[in-house]
GROMACS .gro file of C-alpha atoms in nm:
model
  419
    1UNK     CA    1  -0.538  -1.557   2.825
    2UNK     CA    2  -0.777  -1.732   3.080
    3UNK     CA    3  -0.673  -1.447   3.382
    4UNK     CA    4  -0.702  -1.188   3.086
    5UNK     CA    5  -1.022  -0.936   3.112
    6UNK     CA    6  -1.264  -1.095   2.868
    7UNK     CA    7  -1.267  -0.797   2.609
    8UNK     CA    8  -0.896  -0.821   2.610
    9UNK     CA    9  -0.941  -1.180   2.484
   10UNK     CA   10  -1.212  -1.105   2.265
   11UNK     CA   11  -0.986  -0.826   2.043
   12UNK     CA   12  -0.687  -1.076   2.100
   13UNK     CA   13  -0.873  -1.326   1.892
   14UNK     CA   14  -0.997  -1.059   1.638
   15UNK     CA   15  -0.672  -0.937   1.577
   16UNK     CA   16  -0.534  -1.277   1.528
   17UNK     CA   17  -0.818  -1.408   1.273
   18UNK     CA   18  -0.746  -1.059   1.100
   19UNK     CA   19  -0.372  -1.127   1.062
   20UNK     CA   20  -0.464  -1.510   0.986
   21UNK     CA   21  -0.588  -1.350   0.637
   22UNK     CA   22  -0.306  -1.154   0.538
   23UNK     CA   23   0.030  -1.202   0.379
   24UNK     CA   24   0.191  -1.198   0.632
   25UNK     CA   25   0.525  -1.151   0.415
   26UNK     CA   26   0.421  -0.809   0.274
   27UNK     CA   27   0.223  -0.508   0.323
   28UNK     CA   28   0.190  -0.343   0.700
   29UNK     CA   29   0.193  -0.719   0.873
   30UNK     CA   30   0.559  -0.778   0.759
   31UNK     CA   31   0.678  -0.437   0.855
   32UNK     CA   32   0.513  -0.474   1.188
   33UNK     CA   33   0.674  -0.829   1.213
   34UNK     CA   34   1.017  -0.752   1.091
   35UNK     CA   35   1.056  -0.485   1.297
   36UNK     CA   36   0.871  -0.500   1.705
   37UNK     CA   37   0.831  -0.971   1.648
   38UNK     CA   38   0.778  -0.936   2.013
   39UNK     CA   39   0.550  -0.651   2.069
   40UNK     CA   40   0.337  -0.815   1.839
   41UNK     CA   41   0.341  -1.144   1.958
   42UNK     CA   42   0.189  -0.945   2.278
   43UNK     CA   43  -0.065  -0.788   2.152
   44UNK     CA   44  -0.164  -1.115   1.950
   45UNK     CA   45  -0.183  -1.309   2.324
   46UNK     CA   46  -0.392  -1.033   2.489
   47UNK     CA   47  -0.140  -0.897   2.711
   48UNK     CA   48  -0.056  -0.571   2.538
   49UNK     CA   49  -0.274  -0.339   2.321
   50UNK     CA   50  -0.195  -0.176   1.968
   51UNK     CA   51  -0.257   0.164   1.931
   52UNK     CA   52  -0.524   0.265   1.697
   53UNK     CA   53  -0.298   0.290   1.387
   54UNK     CA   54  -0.176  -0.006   1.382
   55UNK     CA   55  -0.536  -0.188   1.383
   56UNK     CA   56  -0.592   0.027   1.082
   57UNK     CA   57  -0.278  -0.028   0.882
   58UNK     CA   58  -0.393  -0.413   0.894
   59UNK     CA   59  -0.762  -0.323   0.785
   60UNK     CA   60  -0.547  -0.181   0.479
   61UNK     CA   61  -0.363  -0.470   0.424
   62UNK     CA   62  -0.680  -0.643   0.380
   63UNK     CA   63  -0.836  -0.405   0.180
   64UNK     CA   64  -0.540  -0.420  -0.037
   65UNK     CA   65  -0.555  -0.805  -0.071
   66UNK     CA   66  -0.910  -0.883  -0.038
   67UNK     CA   67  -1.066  -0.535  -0.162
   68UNK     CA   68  -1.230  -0.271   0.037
   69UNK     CA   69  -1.553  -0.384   0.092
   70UNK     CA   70  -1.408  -0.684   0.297
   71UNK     CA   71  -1.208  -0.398   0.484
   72UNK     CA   72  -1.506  -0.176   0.562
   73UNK     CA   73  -1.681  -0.520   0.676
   74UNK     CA   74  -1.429  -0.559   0.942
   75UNK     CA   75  -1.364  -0.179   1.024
   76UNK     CA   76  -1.714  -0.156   1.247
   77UNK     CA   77  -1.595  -0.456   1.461
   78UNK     CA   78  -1.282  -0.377   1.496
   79UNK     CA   79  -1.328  -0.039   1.636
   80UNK     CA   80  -1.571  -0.171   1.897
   81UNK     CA   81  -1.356  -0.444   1.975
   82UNK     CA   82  -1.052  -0.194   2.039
   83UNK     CA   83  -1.263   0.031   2.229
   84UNK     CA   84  -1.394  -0.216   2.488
   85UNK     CA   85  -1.042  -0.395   2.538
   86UNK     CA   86  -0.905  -0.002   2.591
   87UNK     CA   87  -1.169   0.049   2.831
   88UNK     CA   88  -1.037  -0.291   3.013
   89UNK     CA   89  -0.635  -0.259   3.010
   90UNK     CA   90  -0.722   0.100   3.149
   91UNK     CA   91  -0.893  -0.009   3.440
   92UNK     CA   92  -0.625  -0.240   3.537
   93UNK     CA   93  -0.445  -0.111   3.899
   94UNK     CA   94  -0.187   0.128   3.757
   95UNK     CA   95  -0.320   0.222   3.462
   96UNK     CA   96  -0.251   0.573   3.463
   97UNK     CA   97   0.113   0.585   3.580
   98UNK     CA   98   0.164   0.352   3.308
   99UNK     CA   99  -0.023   0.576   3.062
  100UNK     CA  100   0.183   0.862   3.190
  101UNK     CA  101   0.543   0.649   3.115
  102UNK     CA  102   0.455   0.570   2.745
  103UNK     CA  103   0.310   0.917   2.693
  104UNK     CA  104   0.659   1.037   2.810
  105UNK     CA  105   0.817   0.784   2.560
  106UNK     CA  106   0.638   0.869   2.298
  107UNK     CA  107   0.683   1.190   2.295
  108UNK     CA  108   0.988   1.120   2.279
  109UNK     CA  109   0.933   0.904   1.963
  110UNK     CA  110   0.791   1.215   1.806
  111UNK     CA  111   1.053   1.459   1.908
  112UNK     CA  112   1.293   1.215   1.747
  113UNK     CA  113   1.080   1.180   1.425
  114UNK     CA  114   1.088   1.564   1.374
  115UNK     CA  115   1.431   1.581   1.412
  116UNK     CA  116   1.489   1.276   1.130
  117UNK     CA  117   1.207   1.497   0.913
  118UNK     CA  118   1.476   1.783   0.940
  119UNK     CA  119   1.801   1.626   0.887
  120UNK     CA  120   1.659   1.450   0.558
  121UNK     CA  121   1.497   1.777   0.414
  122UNK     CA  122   1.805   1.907   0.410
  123UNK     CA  123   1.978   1.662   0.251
  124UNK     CA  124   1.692   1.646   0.003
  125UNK     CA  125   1.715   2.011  -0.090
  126UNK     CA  126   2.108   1.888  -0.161
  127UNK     CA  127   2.078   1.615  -0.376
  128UNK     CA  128   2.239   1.644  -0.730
  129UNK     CA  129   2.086   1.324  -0.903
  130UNK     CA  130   1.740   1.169  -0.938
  131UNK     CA  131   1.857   0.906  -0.820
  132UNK     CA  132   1.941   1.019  -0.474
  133UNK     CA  133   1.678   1.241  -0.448
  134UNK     CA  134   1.425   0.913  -0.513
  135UNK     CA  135   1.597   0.738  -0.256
  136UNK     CA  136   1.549   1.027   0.029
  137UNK     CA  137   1.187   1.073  -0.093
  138UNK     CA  138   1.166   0.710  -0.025
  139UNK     CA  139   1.335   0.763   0.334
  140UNK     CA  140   1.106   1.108   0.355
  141UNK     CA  141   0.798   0.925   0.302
  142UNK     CA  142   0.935   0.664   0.594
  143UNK     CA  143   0.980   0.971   0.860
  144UNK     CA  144   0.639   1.152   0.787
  145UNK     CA  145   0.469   0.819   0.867
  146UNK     CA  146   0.654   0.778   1.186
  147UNK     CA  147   0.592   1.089   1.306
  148UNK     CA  148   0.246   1.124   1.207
  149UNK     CA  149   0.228   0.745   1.376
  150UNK     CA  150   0.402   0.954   1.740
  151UNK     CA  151   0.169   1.240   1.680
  152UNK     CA  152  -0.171   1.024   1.676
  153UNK     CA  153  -0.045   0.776   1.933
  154UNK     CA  154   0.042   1.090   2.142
  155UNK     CA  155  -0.307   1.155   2.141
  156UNK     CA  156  -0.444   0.840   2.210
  157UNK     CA  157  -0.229   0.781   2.490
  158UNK     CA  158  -0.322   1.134   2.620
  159UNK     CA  159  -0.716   1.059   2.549
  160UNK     CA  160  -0.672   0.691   2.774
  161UNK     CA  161  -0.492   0.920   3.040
  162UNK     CA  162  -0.772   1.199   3.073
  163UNK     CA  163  -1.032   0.939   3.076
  164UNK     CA  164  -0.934   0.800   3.384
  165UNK     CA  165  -1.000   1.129   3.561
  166UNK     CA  166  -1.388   1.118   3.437
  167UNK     CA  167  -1.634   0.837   3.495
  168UNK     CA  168  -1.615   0.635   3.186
  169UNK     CA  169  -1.864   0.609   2.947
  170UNK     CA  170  -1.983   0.242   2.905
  171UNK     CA  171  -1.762   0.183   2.610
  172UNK     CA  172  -1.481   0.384   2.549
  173UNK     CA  173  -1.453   0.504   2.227
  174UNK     CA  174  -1.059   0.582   2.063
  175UNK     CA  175  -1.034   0.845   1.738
  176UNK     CA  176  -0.845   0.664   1.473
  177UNK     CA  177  -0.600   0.800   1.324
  178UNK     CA  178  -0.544   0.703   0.947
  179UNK     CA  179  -0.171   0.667   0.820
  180UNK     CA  180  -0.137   0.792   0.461
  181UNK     CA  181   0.182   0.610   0.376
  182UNK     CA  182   0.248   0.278   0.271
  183UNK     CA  183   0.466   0.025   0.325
  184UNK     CA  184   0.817   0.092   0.122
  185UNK     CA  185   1.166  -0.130   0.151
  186UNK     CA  186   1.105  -0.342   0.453
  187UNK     CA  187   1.477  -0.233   0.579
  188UNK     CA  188   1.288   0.132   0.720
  189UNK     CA  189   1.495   0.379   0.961
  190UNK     CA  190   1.509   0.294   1.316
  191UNK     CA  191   1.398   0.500   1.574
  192UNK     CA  192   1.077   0.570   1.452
  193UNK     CA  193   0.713   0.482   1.587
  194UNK     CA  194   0.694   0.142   1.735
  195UNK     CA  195   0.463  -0.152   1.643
  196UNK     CA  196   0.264  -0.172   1.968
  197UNK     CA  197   0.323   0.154   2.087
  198UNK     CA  198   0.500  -0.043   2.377
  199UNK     CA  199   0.773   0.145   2.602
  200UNK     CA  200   1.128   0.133   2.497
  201UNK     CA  201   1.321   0.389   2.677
  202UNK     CA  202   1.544   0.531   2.368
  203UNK     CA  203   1.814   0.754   2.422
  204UNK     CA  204   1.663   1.138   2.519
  205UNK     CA  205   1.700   1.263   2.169
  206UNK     CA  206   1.753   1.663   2.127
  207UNK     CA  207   1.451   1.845   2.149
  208UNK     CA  208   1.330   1.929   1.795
  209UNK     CA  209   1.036   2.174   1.705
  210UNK     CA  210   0.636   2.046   1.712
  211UNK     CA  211   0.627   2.122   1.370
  212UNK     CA  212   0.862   1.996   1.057
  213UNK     CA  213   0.927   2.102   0.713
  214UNK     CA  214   0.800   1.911   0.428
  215UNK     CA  215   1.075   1.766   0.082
  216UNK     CA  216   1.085   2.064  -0.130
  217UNK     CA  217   1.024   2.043  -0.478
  218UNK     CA  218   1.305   1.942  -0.724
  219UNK     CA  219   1.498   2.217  -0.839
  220UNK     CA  220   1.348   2.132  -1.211
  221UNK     CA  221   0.974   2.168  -1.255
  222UNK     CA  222   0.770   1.885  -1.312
  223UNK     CA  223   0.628   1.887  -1.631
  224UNK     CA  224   0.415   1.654  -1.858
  225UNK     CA  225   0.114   1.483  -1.767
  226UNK     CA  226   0.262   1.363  -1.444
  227UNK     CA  227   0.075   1.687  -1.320
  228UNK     CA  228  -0.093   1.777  -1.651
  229UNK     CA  229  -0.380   2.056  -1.495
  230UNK     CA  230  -0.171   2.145  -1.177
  231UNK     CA  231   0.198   2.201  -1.261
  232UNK     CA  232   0.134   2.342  -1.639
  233UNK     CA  233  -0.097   2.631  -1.424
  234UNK     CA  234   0.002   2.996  -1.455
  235UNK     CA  235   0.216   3.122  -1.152
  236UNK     CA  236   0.077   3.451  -1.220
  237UNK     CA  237  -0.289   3.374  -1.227
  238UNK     CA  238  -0.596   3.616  -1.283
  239UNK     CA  239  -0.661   3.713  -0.950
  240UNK     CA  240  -0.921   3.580  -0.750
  241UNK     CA  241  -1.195   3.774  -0.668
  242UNK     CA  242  -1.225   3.961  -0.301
  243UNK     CA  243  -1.368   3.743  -0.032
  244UNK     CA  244  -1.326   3.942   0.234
  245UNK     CA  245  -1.527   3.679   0.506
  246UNK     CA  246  -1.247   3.436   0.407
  247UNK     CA  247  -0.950   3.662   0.431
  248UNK     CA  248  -1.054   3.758   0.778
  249UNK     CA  249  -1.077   3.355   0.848
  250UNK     CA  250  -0.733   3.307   0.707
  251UNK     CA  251  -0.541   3.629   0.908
  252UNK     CA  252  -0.723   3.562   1.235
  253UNK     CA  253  -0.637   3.203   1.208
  254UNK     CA  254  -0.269   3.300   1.176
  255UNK     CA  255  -0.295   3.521   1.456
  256UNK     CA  256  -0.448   3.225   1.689
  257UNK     CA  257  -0.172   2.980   1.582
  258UNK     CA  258   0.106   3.268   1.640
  259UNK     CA  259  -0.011   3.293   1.941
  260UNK     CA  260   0.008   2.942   2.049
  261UNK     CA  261   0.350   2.940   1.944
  262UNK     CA  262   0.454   3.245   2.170
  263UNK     CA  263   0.310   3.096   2.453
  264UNK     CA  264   0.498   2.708   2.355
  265UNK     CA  265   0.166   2.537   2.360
  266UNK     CA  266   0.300   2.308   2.060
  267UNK     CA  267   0.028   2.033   2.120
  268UNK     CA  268  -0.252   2.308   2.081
  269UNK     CA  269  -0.082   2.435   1.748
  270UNK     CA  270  -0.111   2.126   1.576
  271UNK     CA  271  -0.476   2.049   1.652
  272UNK     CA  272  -0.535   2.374   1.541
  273UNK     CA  273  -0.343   2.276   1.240
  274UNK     CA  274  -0.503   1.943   1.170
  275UNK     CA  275  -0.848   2.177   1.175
  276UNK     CA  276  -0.743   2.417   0.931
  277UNK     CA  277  -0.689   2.120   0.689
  278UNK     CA  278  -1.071   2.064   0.691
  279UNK     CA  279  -1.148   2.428   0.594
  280UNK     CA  280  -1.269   2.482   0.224
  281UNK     CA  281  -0.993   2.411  -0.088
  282UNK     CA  282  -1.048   2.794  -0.196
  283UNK     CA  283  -0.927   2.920   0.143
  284UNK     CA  284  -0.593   2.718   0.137
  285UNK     CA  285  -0.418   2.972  -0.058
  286UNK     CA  286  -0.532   3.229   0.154
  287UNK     CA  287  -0.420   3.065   0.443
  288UNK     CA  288  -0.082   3.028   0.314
  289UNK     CA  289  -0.008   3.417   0.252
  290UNK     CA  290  -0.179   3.420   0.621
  291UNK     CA  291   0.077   3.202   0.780
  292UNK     CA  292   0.392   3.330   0.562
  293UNK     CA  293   0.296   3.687   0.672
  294UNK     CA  294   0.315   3.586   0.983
  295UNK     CA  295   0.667   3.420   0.960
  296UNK     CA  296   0.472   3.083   1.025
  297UNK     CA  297   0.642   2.866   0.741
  298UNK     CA  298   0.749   2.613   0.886
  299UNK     CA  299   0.380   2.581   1.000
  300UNK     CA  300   0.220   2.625   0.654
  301UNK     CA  301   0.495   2.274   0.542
  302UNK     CA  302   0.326   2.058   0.838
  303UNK     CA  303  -0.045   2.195   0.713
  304UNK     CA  304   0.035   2.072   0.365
  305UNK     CA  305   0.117   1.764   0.507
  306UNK     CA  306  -0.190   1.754   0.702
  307UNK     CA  307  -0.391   1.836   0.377
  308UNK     CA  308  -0.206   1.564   0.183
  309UNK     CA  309  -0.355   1.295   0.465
  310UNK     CA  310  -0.725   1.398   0.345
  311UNK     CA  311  -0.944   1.146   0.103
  312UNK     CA  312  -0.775   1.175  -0.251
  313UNK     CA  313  -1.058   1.392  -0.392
  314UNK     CA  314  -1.045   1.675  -0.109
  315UNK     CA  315  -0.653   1.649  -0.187
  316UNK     CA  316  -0.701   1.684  -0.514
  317UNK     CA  317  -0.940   1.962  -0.489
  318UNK     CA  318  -0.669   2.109  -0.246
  319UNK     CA  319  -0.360   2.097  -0.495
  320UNK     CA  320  -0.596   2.278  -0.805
  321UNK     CA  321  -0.693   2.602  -0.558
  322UNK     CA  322  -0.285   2.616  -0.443
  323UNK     CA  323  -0.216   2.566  -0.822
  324UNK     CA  324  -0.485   2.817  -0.935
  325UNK     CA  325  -0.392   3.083  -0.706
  326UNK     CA  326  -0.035   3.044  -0.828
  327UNK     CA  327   0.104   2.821  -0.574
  328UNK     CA  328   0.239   2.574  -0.829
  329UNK     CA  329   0.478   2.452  -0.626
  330UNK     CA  330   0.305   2.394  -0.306
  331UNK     CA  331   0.039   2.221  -0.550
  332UNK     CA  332   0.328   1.978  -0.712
  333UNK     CA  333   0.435   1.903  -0.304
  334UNK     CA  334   0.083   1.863  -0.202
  335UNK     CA  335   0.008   1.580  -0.452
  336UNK     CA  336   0.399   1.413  -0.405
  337UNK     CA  337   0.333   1.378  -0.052
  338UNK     CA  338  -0.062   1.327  -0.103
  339UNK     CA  339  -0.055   1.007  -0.296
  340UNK     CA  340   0.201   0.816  -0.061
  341UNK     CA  341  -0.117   0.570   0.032
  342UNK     CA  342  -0.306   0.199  -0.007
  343UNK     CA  343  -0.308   0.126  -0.361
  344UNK     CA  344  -0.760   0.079  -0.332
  345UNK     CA  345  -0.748   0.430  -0.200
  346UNK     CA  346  -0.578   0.567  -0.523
  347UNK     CA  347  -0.806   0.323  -0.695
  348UNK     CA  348  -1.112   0.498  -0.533
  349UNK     CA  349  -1.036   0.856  -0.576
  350UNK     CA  350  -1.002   0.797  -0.964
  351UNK     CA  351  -1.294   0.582  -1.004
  352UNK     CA  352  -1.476   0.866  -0.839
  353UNK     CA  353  -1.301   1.184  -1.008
  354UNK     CA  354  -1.381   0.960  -1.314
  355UNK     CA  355  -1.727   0.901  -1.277
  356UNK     CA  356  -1.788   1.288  -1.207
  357UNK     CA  357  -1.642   1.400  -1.519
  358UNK     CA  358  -1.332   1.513  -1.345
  359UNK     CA  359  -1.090   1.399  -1.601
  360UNK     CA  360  -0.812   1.660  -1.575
  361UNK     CA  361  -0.780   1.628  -1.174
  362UNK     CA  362  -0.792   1.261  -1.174
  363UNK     CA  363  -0.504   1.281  -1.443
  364UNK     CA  364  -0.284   1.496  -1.197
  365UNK     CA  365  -0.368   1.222  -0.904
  366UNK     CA  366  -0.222   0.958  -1.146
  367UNK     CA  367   0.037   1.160  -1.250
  368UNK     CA  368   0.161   1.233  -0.942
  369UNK     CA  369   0.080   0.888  -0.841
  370UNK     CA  370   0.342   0.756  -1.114
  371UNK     CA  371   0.551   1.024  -1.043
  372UNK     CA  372   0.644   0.863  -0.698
  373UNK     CA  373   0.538   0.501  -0.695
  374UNK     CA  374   0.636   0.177  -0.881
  375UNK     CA  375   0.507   0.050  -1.159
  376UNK     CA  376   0.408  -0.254  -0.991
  377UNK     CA  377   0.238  -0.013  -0.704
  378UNK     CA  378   0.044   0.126  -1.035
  379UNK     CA  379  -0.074  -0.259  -1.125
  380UNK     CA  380  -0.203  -0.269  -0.762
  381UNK     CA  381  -0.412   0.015  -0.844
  382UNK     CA  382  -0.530  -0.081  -1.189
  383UNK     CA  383  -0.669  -0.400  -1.036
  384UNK     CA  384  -0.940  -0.269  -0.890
  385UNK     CA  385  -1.075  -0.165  -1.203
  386UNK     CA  386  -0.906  -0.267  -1.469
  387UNK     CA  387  -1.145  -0.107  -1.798
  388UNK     CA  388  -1.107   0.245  -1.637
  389UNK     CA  389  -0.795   0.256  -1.453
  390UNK     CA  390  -0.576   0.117  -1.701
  391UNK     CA  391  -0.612   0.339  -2.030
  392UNK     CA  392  -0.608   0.673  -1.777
  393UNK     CA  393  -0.230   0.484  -1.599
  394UNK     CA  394  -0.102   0.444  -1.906
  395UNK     CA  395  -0.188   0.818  -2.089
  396UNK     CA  396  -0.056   0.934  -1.742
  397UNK     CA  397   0.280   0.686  -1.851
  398UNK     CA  398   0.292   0.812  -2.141
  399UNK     CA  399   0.325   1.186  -2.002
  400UNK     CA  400   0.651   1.082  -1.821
  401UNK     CA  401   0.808   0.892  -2.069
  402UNK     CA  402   0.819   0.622  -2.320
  403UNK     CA  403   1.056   0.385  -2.064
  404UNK     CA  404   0.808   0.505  -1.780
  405UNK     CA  405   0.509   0.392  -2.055
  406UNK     CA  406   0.651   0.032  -2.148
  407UNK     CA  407   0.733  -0.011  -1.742
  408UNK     CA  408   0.384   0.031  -1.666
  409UNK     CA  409   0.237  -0.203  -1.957
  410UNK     CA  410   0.538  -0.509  -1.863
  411UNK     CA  411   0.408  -0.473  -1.500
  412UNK     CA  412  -0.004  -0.479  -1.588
  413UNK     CA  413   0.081  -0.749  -1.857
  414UNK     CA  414   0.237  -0.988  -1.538
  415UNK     CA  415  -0.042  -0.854  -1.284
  416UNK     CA  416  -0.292  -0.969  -1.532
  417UNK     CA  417  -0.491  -0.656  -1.599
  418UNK     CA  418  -0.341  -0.633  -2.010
  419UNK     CA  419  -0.346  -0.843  -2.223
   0.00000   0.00000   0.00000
């Protein structure tokens, strides 16, 4: 690493004492390991950078082993580390046209990605047993975090690029993106979002559209206290009352996005997209009859999934104005796709919801929590505070089933947080 630029060194080193502390046999680091050894033995020696994501995804491994304060201890560093060795691979000679050739592979990566989203919705909306239609939420869960992974390295690779055509601050600064899904089997589909984000010129797949529909819901409604406050709502609420400032919000920003997709500016739809999941819970709904009026469904799925990537309690928040407004459906798919995250994050959102008196909506989050995840995954949770997470895992068992019940106390009896 001696010809190396120095801050290329320097986040080489951090990102090898990071790794150093993981298990390296699970979580992110073994996914990354199993499946690009070579990419990140690169980025490990200096000699290649990894994205953004990827950084992050191993600050969640540690919070996940270590706990989240250890995580946020690192975060600060290793965002100015990343920066500064960005700012010094870009400056290299040929910086750009190499920026330019993984932009145009990634984009590629993401074009793919959509297309896998698509195929597996449909076979999702097919499936005739639980069983199957587990297994393809599994594989679902594996495509949204590819793509999303495409999408964000997209526009990292696209921020690098632009930079070069401005005199650069004196430390670069890269937005991370967070990835709301976590590690599943370690045999994922191929194809997908590479570790380092380094080219690998895949076969040209089919051009697929920008945007992607999300798993619909199972044909039977979800009942129980899986989503006890969310799927037991009316669909044929009171209505709400007139807010005529917000429906003016919602039907202009319909218009702006319809417009974007007349004139095939894809990349500008989805930012605008990725906005719109910041705007006020109340306004979701609104936004929904916006965007179907509009014949903009497929665009309302990939803002649900943009919702679903917020913190747990804005998600939350999110799934009880769809559910209120008598979007119980959209509500059950928010929180599916929603809680598809770090175990401390879960762990967070219902220690807060908790703490505020929130009972009922930190009941749906561990209801649909259960609803998707292992029992062991639950355990992982529970851990981080065992005295309030436990008795509200287990009610939320209990909801599901007696099996799901005794599943959940077996695996907090070996993790240690039952006695």
């Amino acid at each position: 690493m001696a010809q190396l630029p120095r801050a290329a060194v320097d986040f080489a080193h951090f990102l090898e004492g990071l790794t150093a502390r993981l298990d390296r046999r699970a979580g992110w680091c073994a996914v990354f390991r199993e499946r690009d050894p070579d990419g990140m033995r690169a980025c490990l020696d200096g000699t290649e950078l990894p994205p953004w994501d990827v950084v992050d995804a191993l600050l969640q491994d540690l919070a996940a082993d270590q706990g989240a304060a250890a995580a946020r201890a690192e975060a600060t560093t290793a965002r100015a580390l990343h920066a500064a060795a960005t700012t010094a691979h870009d400056a290299r000679p040929g910086a750009a046209a190499a920026l330019a050739d993984r932009l145009d592979g990634m984009l590629r990566e993401q074009r793919y990605a959509a297309e896998r989203l698509q195929e597996l919705t449909a076979h999702r909306a097919t499936a005739t047993t639980a069983e199957a239609a587990a297994a393809l939420d599994v594989d679902l869960a594996w495509a949204q975090d590819d793509h999303r992974r495409a999408t964000a390295r997209c526009a990292e690779l696209r921020a690098r690029r632009e930079a070069l055509a401005v005199p650069p601050p004196p430390v670069a600064t890269s937005r991370p993106e967070r990835s709301a899904a976590r590690p599943g089997p370690k045999k994922r589909p191929r194809g997908g979002a590479r570790f380092a984000g380094i080219a690998e010129e895949a076969a040209e797949a089919p051009p697929a559209p920008t945007t992607v529909p999300a798993a619909p819901a199972p044909a039977t409604a979800v009942r129980g206290a899986r989503f006890a406050g969310v799927a037991d709502q009316p669909e044929d609420p009171a209505p709400a009352p007139p807010d005529p400032e917000a429906d003016r919000a919602a039907a202009g920003a319909a218009a702006r996005l319809h417009a974007l997709r007349a004139r095939g500016r894809g990349g500008e739809a989805h930012v605008l997209l990725a906005e719109l999941a910041h705007w006020p819970a109340p306004r979701l709904p609104l936004l929904a009859a916006a965007l179907h009026r509009a014949g903009l469904e497929a665009d309302w799925a990939t803002l649900l999934w943009e919702v679903a990537a917020l913190p747990p309690d804005a998600l939350v928040a999110a799934a009880d104005a769809l559910a209120a407004a008598g979007r119980g459906a959209d509500a059950r798919r928010l929180l599916r796709q929603g809680v598809v995250r770090p175990a401390p994050e879960i762990a967070d959102a219902l220690h807060l919801l908790t703490g505020d008196g929130r009972d009922r909506q930190a009941r749906a989050l561990a209801g649909a929590y259960l609803a998707v995840r292992s029992a062991e995954d639950a355990a992982g949770v529970a851990r981080n505070d065992p005295g309030r997470l436990v008795p509200l895992l287990l009610d939320a068992a209990r909801g599901v089933s007696e099996e799901r019940h005794w599943d959940l106390v077996h695996a907090f009896r070996v993790a240690g947080v039952l006695a």
